[in-house]
XYZ file of C-alpha atoms in Angstrom:
579
model
C -12.057 -7.872 -28.855
C -9.151 -6.293 -27.104
C -8.694 -6.517 -23.367
C -9.139 -2.932 -22.792
C -12.273 -2.524 -24.810
C -13.742 -5.746 -23.242
C -13.147 -4.325 -19.639
C -14.362 -0.675 -20.882
C -17.591 -2.534 -21.779
C -18.028 -4.283 -18.678
C -17.848 -1.156 -16.700
C -17.253 -0.567 -12.968
C -19.553 -3.322 -11.442
C -21.137 -2.645 -8.362
C -19.923 1.077 -8.340
C -22.045 1.622 -11.095
C -25.033 -0.401 -9.529
C -24.633 1.291 -6.147
C -23.867 4.719 -6.842
C -25.783 5.242 -10.072
C -28.866 6.713 -8.463
C -26.591 9.074 -6.443
C -25.243 10.568 -9.807
C -28.616 11.039 -11.489
C -28.195 14.687 -10.498
C -2.216 -2.980 -0.877
C -1.812 -9.926 -1.356
C -1.080 -13.168 -0.484
C 2.380 -14.080 -1.921
C 2.758 -17.529 -3.102
C 5.709 -19.382 -2.233
C 7.781 -20.733 -5.049
C 9.754 -24.116 -5.461
C 11.993 -24.957 -8.201
C 11.169 -28.311 -10.045
C 13.102 -29.447 -13.105
C 14.371 -25.814 -13.399
C 10.958 -23.909 -13.724
C 9.527 -21.741 -10.796
C 6.115 -23.305 -9.469
C 3.956 -21.378 -6.899
C 2.485 -22.910 -3.956
C -0.661 -21.157 -2.326
C 0.089 -19.400 0.988
C -2.077 -17.315 3.288
C 0.376 -15.630 5.341
C 1.157 -12.454 3.273
C -1.278 -9.928 4.222
C -2.548 -7.295 1.720
C -2.886 -3.550 2.172
C -6.290 -3.744 4.050
C -4.361 -6.103 6.590
C -6.657 -9.231 5.547
C -5.201 -12.217 4.253
C -5.437 -12.830 0.532
C -8.333 -15.287 0.205
C -7.255 -18.798 -0.974
C -9.076 -19.059 -4.053
C -6.057 -16.898 -5.788
C -4.532 -20.012 -7.628
C -1.132 -19.980 -6.875
C -0.146 -22.180 -9.586
C -0.506 -19.236 -12.047
C 0.456 -16.454 -9.617
C 4.192 -16.775 -9.113
C 6.758 -15.725 -11.682
C 7.593 -17.657 -14.832
C 11.160 -19.103 -14.868
C 13.436 -19.752 -17.686
C 13.278 -23.314 -18.721
C 16.987 -24.158 -19.269
C 19.599 -22.596 -16.795
C 22.935 -24.007 -17.570
C 25.010 -25.043 -14.829
C 28.763 -24.553 -16.058
C 30.454 -21.194 -14.704
C 32.983 -19.319 -16.385
C 36.025 -18.938 -14.188
C 37.080 -15.798 -12.470
C 33.226 -14.819 -12.347
C 31.027 -13.748 -9.447
C 29.919 -17.013 -8.159
C 25.905 -17.103 -8.396
C 23.423 -19.193 -6.718
C 22.060 -22.482 -8.253
C 19.021 -20.293 -9.826
C 20.976 -17.895 -11.291
C 23.207 -19.846 -13.221
C 23.244 -19.306 -17.047
C 25.968 -19.866 -19.555
C 26.667 -16.216 -20.869
C 30.032 -17.265 -22.415
C 30.735 -19.187 -25.777
C 32.632 -22.110 -25.123
C 35.615 -21.275 -27.270
C 35.753 -18.022 -24.918
C 35.150 -20.050 -21.983
C 38.039 -22.612 -22.646
C 40.470 -19.845 -23.575
C 39.536 -17.874 -20.185
C 39.965 -21.239 -18.036
C 43.453 -21.634 -19.460
C 44.563 -18.126 -18.712
C 43.061 -18.579 -15.308
C 45.190 -21.520 -14.786
C 48.301 -19.622 -15.898
C 47.397 -16.899 -13.411
C 47.107 -19.400 -10.568
C 50.684 -20.445 -11.235
C 51.851 -16.700 -11.394
C 50.019 -14.925 -8.743
C 51.876 -11.575 -9.401
C 50.489 -11.510 -12.944
C 47.210 -9.613 -13.673
C 44.889 -10.521 -16.553
C 44.127 -8.115 -19.198
C 40.492 -7.050 -19.539
C 40.525 -8.482 -23.106
C 41.242 -12.005 -21.720
C 38.358 -12.415 -19.207
C 34.698 -12.832 -19.998
C 32.076 -10.380 -19.803
C 31.337 -10.787 -15.992
C 34.959 -10.332 -15.240
C 34.982 -7.331 -17.203
C 32.090 -5.903 -15.116
C 33.705 -6.853 -12.159
C 36.989 -4.938 -13.219
C 34.702 -1.969 -13.924
C 33.329 -1.925 -10.734
C 36.666 -2.029 -8.919
C 37.898 0.794 -11.147
C 34.786 2.796 -10.065
C 35.442 2.099 -6.330
C 38.939 3.375 -6.665
C 37.648 6.491 -8.220
C 35.135 7.076 -5.334
C 37.826 6.153 -2.764
C 35.616 3.518 -0.876
C 34.805 -0.374 -1.143
C 31.279 -0.108 -1.027
C 29.885 -1.961 -3.967
C 26.654 -0.764 -6.023
C 24.045 -2.293 -8.140
C 21.496 -1.275 -10.676
C 18.191 -0.049 -9.633
C 14.724 -0.083 -11.301
C 15.207 3.206 -12.852
C 18.577 2.174 -14.679
C 20.443 4.258 -12.020
C 22.918 3.075 -9.676
C 22.122 3.425 -6.142
C 24.369 2.885 -2.936
C 23.648 -0.626 -1.459
C 24.685 -4.021 -1.315
C 25.186 -6.669 -4.268
C 25.897 -9.172 -2.040
C 29.216 -10.916 -0.669
C 31.274 -10.060 -3.643
C 35.233 -10.772 -3.414
C 37.637 -8.456 -5.272
C 39.803 -9.975 -7.996
C 42.805 -11.264 -6.470
C 41.515 -11.133 -3.044
C 41.436 -14.647 -2.180
C 39.796 -16.711 -4.967
C 36.806 -16.626 -7.354
C 33.576 -14.885 -6.290
C 30.950 -14.636 -3.590
C 27.553 -15.251 -2.996
C 24.788 -12.892 -4.785
C 21.565 -14.117 -3.104
C 21.268 -10.975 -0.912
C 20.295 -7.523 -2.101
C 19.482 -4.332 -0.232
C 17.903 -1.891 -2.246
C 17.260 2.080 -1.113
C 13.789 3.128 -1.090
C 12.596 4.801 -4.535
C 10.348 7.451 -5.321
C 7.885 5.090 -6.899
C 8.118 2.677 -4.057
C 7.144 5.301 -1.304
C 4.158 6.685 -3.399
C 1.845 3.964 -1.820
C -1.145 6.052 -0.109
C -1.277 4.700 3.346
C 2.543 3.729 3.630
C 1.519 0.354 4.487
C 3.836 -1.811 2.298
C 7.545 -2.629 2.849
C 8.736 -1.090 -0.318
C 12.471 -1.072 0.350
C 15.465 -1.464 2.532
C 17.907 1.514 2.555
C 21.591 0.562 2.321
C 24.004 0.971 4.984
C 26.297 3.626 3.006
C 26.766 7.008 4.919
C 28.089 9.708 2.895
C 29.186 13.341 3.908
C 26.996 16.146 2.708
C 29.675 17.420 0.089
C 30.252 13.864 -1.214
C 26.400 13.106 -1.982
C 26.190 14.961 -5.505
C 29.272 13.523 -6.718
C 28.400 10.171 -5.701
C 24.836 10.533 -7.389
C 26.745 11.786 -10.740
C 29.404 9.057 -10.851
C 27.270 5.812 -10.920
C 25.152 6.702 -13.943
C 27.739 5.737 -16.628
C 28.675 2.648 -14.907
C 25.146 1.546 -14.216
C 24.353 1.702 -17.815
C 27.323 -0.008 -19.115
C 26.302 -2.892 -16.639
C 22.448 -3.102 -17.258
C 23.141 -2.791 -20.880
C 25.400 -5.730 -21.043
C 23.241 -8.093 -18.719
C 20.778 -10.674 -20.169
C 17.197 -9.890 -19.459
C 16.510 -13.647 -18.734
C 19.302 -13.772 -16.301
C 17.509 -10.826 -14.496
C 14.304 -12.615 -14.641
C 15.911 -15.452 -12.954
C 17.264 -13.306 -10.304
C 14.022 -11.845 -9.806
C 12.453 -15.125 -9.445
C 14.859 -16.235 -6.804
C 14.232 -13.031 -4.759
C 10.411 -13.486 -5.340
C 10.891 -17.021 -3.743
C 12.562 -15.622 -0.812
C 10.181 -13.038 -0.273
C 12.416 -10.186 -1.213
C 9.702 -8.539 -3.330
C 10.893 -5.144 -3.720
C 14.231 -6.507 -4.935
C 12.508 -8.784 -7.462
C 10.463 -5.698 -8.503
C 13.636 -3.943 -9.527
C 15.125 -6.766 -11.386
C 11.886 -7.304 -13.404
C 11.728 -3.736 -14.169
C 15.466 -3.840 -15.315
C 14.696 -6.839 -17.695
C 11.650 -4.747 -19.001
C 13.972 -1.733 -19.742
C 16.239 -4.020 -21.901
C 13.336 -6.065 -23.544
C 10.107 -4.064 -22.956
C 8.078 -6.354 -25.389
C 8.430 -9.635 -23.324
C 5.037 -10.672 -21.682
C 6.598 -12.937 -18.812
C 8.557 -9.823 -17.735
C 5.227 -7.887 -17.206
C 3.440 -10.735 -15.707
C 6.271 -11.268 -13.208
C 6.600 -7.902 -12.426
C 2.619 -7.923 -11.846
C 3.240 -10.741 -9.344
C 5.722 -8.747 -7.450
C 3.468 -5.547 -7.423
C 0.778 -7.765 -5.966
C 2.894 -9.156 -3.264
C 3.675 -5.322 -2.405
C 0.024 -4.602 -1.981
C 0.170 -2.323 -5.085
C -2.823 -4.022 -6.820
C -3.964 -1.402 -9.577
C -0.297 -1.118 -10.590
C -0.378 -4.933 -10.809
C -3.346 -4.731 -13.073
C -1.793 -2.347 -15.224
C 1.179 -4.531 -15.855
C -0.988 -7.606 -16.435
C -3.012 -5.797 -19.162
C 0.422 -4.812 -20.598
C 1.254 -8.532 -20.778
C -1.739 -9.465 -22.508
C -1.437 -6.621 -25.170
C 1.926 -8.021 -26.184
C 0.545 -11.825 -25.905
C -3.390 -11.704 -26.233
C -3.410 -15.664 -25.470
C -1.286 -15.570 -22.452
C -3.040 -17.844 -20.218
C -1.245 -16.976 -17.179
C -1.511 -13.436 -17.299
C -5.383 -13.731 -18.076
C -5.622 -15.786 -14.526
C -3.677 -13.325 -12.743
C -5.738 -10.650 -13.942
C -8.910 -12.218 -13.356
C -7.783 -12.878 -9.638
C -6.756 -9.155 -9.260
C -10.155 -8.122 -10.771
C -12.082 -10.370 -8.287
C -10.168 -8.847 -5.377
C -11.173 -5.225 -6.712
C -14.743 -6.481 -6.767
C -14.945 -6.277 -10.467
C -16.603 -9.815 -11.049
C -17.740 -9.201 -14.684
C -14.220 -8.496 -15.655
C -12.887 -11.491 -13.492
C -15.036 -14.170 -15.155
C -14.230 -12.669 -18.847
C -10.688 -13.309 -17.938
C -11.198 -16.607 -16.225
C -12.818 -17.900 -19.506
C -9.568 -16.742 -21.437
C -7.556 -19.121 -19.323
C -7.842 -21.862 -21.738
C -7.527 -25.692 -20.792
C -6.014 -24.666 -17.596
C -9.098 -23.179 -16.333
C -10.295 -24.071 -13.066
C -14.171 -24.363 -13.062
C -14.196 -23.407 -9.122
C -12.962 -19.972 -10.164
C -15.967 -18.717 -12.128
C -18.038 -20.482 -9.419
C -16.299 -18.474 -6.644
C -16.667 -15.350 -8.825
C -20.645 -16.034 -9.050
C -20.799 -16.375 -5.257
C -19.096 -13.237 -4.837
C -21.415 -11.365 -7.181
C -24.168 -12.797 -5.125
C -22.916 -10.713 -2.049
C -22.243 -7.515 -4.122
C -25.919 -7.661 -5.196
C -27.134 -7.967 -1.593
C -24.927 -4.848 -0.802
C -26.648 -3.019 -3.407
C -29.958 -3.969 -2.192
C -29.427 -3.073 1.402
C -27.943 0.419 0.388
C -31.188 1.254 -1.800
C -33.379 0.047 1.309
C -31.167 2.190 3.563
C -30.666 -1.032 5.805
C -27.519 0.254 7.261
C -26.922 -2.690 9.755
C -27.647 -5.281 7.128
C -25.226 -3.364 4.657
C -22.371 -3.621 7.237
C -23.184 -7.475 7.435
C -23.227 -7.762 3.754
C -19.991 -5.687 2.976
C -18.159 -7.979 5.616
C -19.360 -10.837 3.822
C -18.112 -9.549 0.549
C -14.762 -8.971 1.831
C -14.449 -12.292 3.363
C -15.689 -13.884 -0.232
C -12.651 -12.252 -1.818
C -13.288 -8.558 -2.641
C -10.385 -7.686 0.031
C -9.096 -4.858 -1.870
C -12.327 -3.406 -3.311
C -12.390 0.342 -2.139
C -16.119 0.555 -3.125
C -16.818 -2.086 -0.579
C -15.148 -0.438 2.047
C -16.847 2.888 1.266
C -20.238 1.288 1.497
C -19.377 -0.252 4.979
C -18.106 3.442 6.028
C -21.025 5.090 4.609
C -23.250 2.776 6.551
C -21.265 3.348 10.032
C -21.583 7.058 9.448
C -25.294 6.705 8.952
C -25.355 4.972 12.272
C -23.111 7.618 13.816
C -20.457 5.168 14.679
C -17.825 7.628 13.157
C -14.756 6.049 14.930
C -15.519 2.550 13.316
C -15.892 4.461 9.819
C -12.612 5.827 10.288
C -11.066 2.695 11.064
C -12.754 0.876 8.171
C -11.133 3.356 5.523
C -7.858 2.985 7.511
C -7.743 -0.686 6.926
C -8.956 -0.761 3.526
C -7.133 -0.145 0.205
C -5.977 3.429 -0.316
C -5.016 3.746 -3.906
C -3.462 6.599 -5.881
C -5.987 8.961 -7.261
C -4.921 8.805 -10.558
C -4.662 5.064 -10.807
C -8.079 4.782 -9.121
C -9.613 6.827 -11.859
C -8.001 5.041 -14.434
C -9.299 1.680 -13.388
C -12.745 2.471 -11.953
C -13.420 5.835 -14.125
C -13.891 9.308 -12.878
C -17.400 9.202 -11.982
C -17.122 6.198 -9.737
C -13.778 7.509 -8.229
C -15.418 10.696 -7.307
C -18.054 9.045 -5.521
C -15.458 6.904 -3.336
C -13.647 10.417 -2.799
C -17.093 12.039 -1.389
C -17.083 9.118 1.227
C -13.673 9.681 2.356
C -14.170 13.254 2.829
C -17.370 12.741 4.780
C -15.006 10.297 7.136
C -12.578 13.198 7.521
C -15.223 15.480 8.339
C -16.335 13.487 11.361
C -12.913 13.017 12.334
C -11.981 16.640 12.362
C -9.851 16.815 9.403
C -11.831 19.556 7.728
C -8.984 20.764 5.581
C -8.139 17.281 4.415
C -11.879 16.852 3.562
C -11.909 19.938 1.197
C -8.856 18.834 -0.604
C -10.407 15.410 -1.227
C -13.908 17.043 -2.314
C -12.066 19.579 -4.667
C -10.498 16.493 -6.287
C -13.903 14.799 -6.503
C -15.568 17.944 -8.239
C -12.672 17.960 -10.774
C -13.436 14.448 -11.542
C -17.060 14.870 -11.828
C -18.356 18.461 -11.891
C -22.147 16.983 -11.710
C -21.848 15.289 -8.522
C -24.269 17.156 -6.328
C -23.318 15.116 -2.936
C -19.625 16.377 -3.461
C -20.900 19.988 -3.608
C -23.165 19.629 -0.680
C -20.525 18.044 1.448
C -18.087 20.783 0.420
C -20.312 23.593 1.636
C -20.739 21.532 4.954
C -16.865 20.925 5.317
C -16.467 24.780 4.581
C -18.924 25.779 7.471
C -17.462 23.396 9.779
C -13.688 24.567 9.188
C -14.799 28.468 9.410
C -16.680 27.748 12.674
C -13.721 25.813 14.341
C -11.268 28.455 13.229
C -13.419 31.424 14.581
C -14.077 29.484 17.840
C -10.257 28.722 18.301
C -9.576 32.444 17.973
C -11.931 33.475 20.521
C -10.706 30.736 22.840
C -7.043 31.660 22.671
C -8.095 35.450 23.376
C -10.083 34.195 26.522
C -13.505 35.138 24.948
C -14.922 31.878 25.966
C -18.794 32.692 25.687
C -18.161 33.862 21.927
C -16.153 30.817 21.236
C -19.181 28.573 22.436
C -21.197 30.306 20.219
C -18.899 29.995 17.140
C -18.546 26.018 17.784
C -22.360 25.928 18.361
C -22.883 27.367 14.624
C -20.642 24.863 13.383
C -22.736 21.950 15.390
C -25.805 23.400 13.692
C -24.477 21.853 10.394
C -23.176 18.584 12.051
C -24.755 18.007 15.483
C -22.577 14.778 16.142
C -19.048 16.461 15.181
C -16.987 15.211 18.287
C -14.270 17.670 17.661
C -16.497 20.712 17.911
C -18.499 19.196 20.684
C -15.144 18.736 22.800
C -13.989 22.111 21.995
C -17.488 23.652 23.154
C -17.083 21.485 26.341
C -13.641 23.215 26.927
C -15.354 26.586 26.798
C -18.057 25.532 28.928
C -15.580 24.192 31.732
C -13.795 27.633 31.464
C -17.157 29.227 32.310
C -17.864 26.974 35.147
C -20.664 25.220 33.502
C -19.384 21.636 34.267
C -22.668 19.607 33.791
C -23.034 21.233 30.184
C -19.450 20.408 29.645
C -19.976 16.878 30.492
C -22.864 16.597 28.300
C -21.107 17.309 25.423
C -18.138 15.374 26.106
C -20.425 12.310 26.354
C -21.857 13.027 23.071
C -18.533 13.115 21.423
C -17.550 9.714 23.086
C -20.882 8.135 21.918
C -19.741 8.566 18.230
C -15.999 8.071 18.976
C -15.309 6.122 22.148
C -11.670 6.470 21.449
C -11.517 10.145 21.628
C -9.055 10.603 24.517
C -9.274 14.459 24.712
C -12.982 14.451 25.391
C -12.610 11.472 27.959
C -9.905 13.536 30.092
C -12.163 16.506 29.737
C -15.076 14.654 30.991
C -12.927 13.166 34.060
C -11.943 16.553 34.714
C -15.269 18.254 34.869
C -16.912 15.353 36.864
C -13.926 15.769 39.487
C -14.753 19.416 39.664
C -18.623 18.408 40.122
C -17.473 16.074 43.228
C -18.394 13.051 41.000
C -15.383 10.975 41.859
C -16.507 7.316 41.060
C -17.266 8.751 37.314
C -14.041 10.480 37.238
C -12.078 7.419 38.269
C -14.003 5.345 35.524
C -12.811 7.616 33.005
C -9.212 7.776 34.418
C -9.024 4.242 34.424
C -9.814 3.749 30.869
C -7.323 6.456 29.874
C -4.439 4.667 31.812
C -4.966 1.647 29.797
C -5.004 3.473 26.576
C -1.855 5.991 27.761
C -0.294 4.208 30.596
C 2.543 6.532 30.960
C 0.753 10.005 30.847
C 1.567 11.998 33.808
C -1.793 14.159 33.515
C -3.872 11.225 33.712
C -1.927 9.541 36.653
C -2.048 12.792 38.554
C -5.649 13.065 38.132
C -6.532 9.583 38.824
C -4.526 9.811 42.199
C -6.367 13.000 43.164
C -9.883 11.419 42.384
C -9.023 8.370 44.432
C -7.781 10.424 47.453
C -11.132 12.621 47.493
C -13.305 9.330 47.129
C -11.322 7.775 50.135
C -11.962 10.988 52.152
C -15.710 10.910 51.210
C -16.127 7.691 52.603
C -14.094 8.177 55.874
């Protein structure tokens, strides 16, 4: 049975189990060492994934690092860019290499004589092409190939020019500009690239973009993909994951049917926190080479992190003689926690659900959006709105299309509904509506999505109407408008705080304090509500209560002048009261 069909048969794991009744209506990075010319990875828990948690130690690093080429050569052709030890590869036939060496010696005896292009090796030809291109551009900044086979301004290392003082430089450092793909991760949490230090005038930018393309194509088509993989492995070992990714992609562009390139690309994507993309690359590696044990193990680990235990166990069983029986044991332990989450939600035991979701994440499902969604839902039911918002912020934030591709449209629609509910309690009504519209497109029969959408529209309209009245100093009408929204969501902190502002303007300070307190009960970090309550308590002469709020705000915003001024006034008045 094929890998795709098997995963499809397995389904979405806990998502189907948890959300079935509802629908009846960014890793650890494995450090690498080089032994016998092969890249071996060793486990490390220092790299953090998109959720901010360390990748669990059960991810077997012996199969998570990039594969290395077995026999890199050590002899270097003369007049070449001098690569690091890991990059060395014999790209020049011996007769040509000997001929080149003789001509290089002749050139050394006669420094004023230039070697013709046809008498030097391929790397020397590429170096000459770079020099010619730089002369055309009128600058000395080197360029390198990007993952999209386009040349981008950046750094290719410390390369010496021909005739500039001997052989070559060091190629172990790369600076890649950010690409559109690298910047597309949802919460912008991952270090996806480093901009180069080339600054161009505006009128030169278009010319600079046009010129590198042909040179890049000439360079990339002459490079051996195995050399690119070796370079990528070295960058991966050094923690330069974006650079490693670009090199693996360049190798794939030259030879798209090599499974090891796909598997190594998956490792780099995992290190960058792009888990779902890593899954798709592993699947492609297995499609190319169905019995590729390392890719099966890597895919099993990724599925485990995503909370898809059945898929993980299937791939662990495909690893072959290298399989570790502890992997399946850990997967079954994780399944036990997932079952407890399902049971707690069915029983509506929200406190226990929070406990079990934490246990599930700690057991290995650190990138499972459905687990974070369950915890956020439980916190919403307990009116702990701020914590619910923080949970989704810390959790994975995958691209909607990628998430739909992996989890399926119905399951992903349920995830979007939970996210929309969190947006509502945080006052992001427009974001909530946009999210719910996407959920409705994915699953038109999702009743909860339609119900939450009606609520979001009512709250958005109430706030809009209330704001218009407030701007026109019609504070009584504004109070009524905000109150209409609170009829749909009595615990909405934004509407409570807005109504408190109106009540304060009308001189109803006690009622304003009450609304602020209700808002702070669900969102303790809501500084606007706390500042308003401090001000209202000052006007009521409750100086101690006012000072308490001001002290809290001073810790949160130590340089805020309004807070400092209010605190000083409250302290002075309290001192007078005691005199």
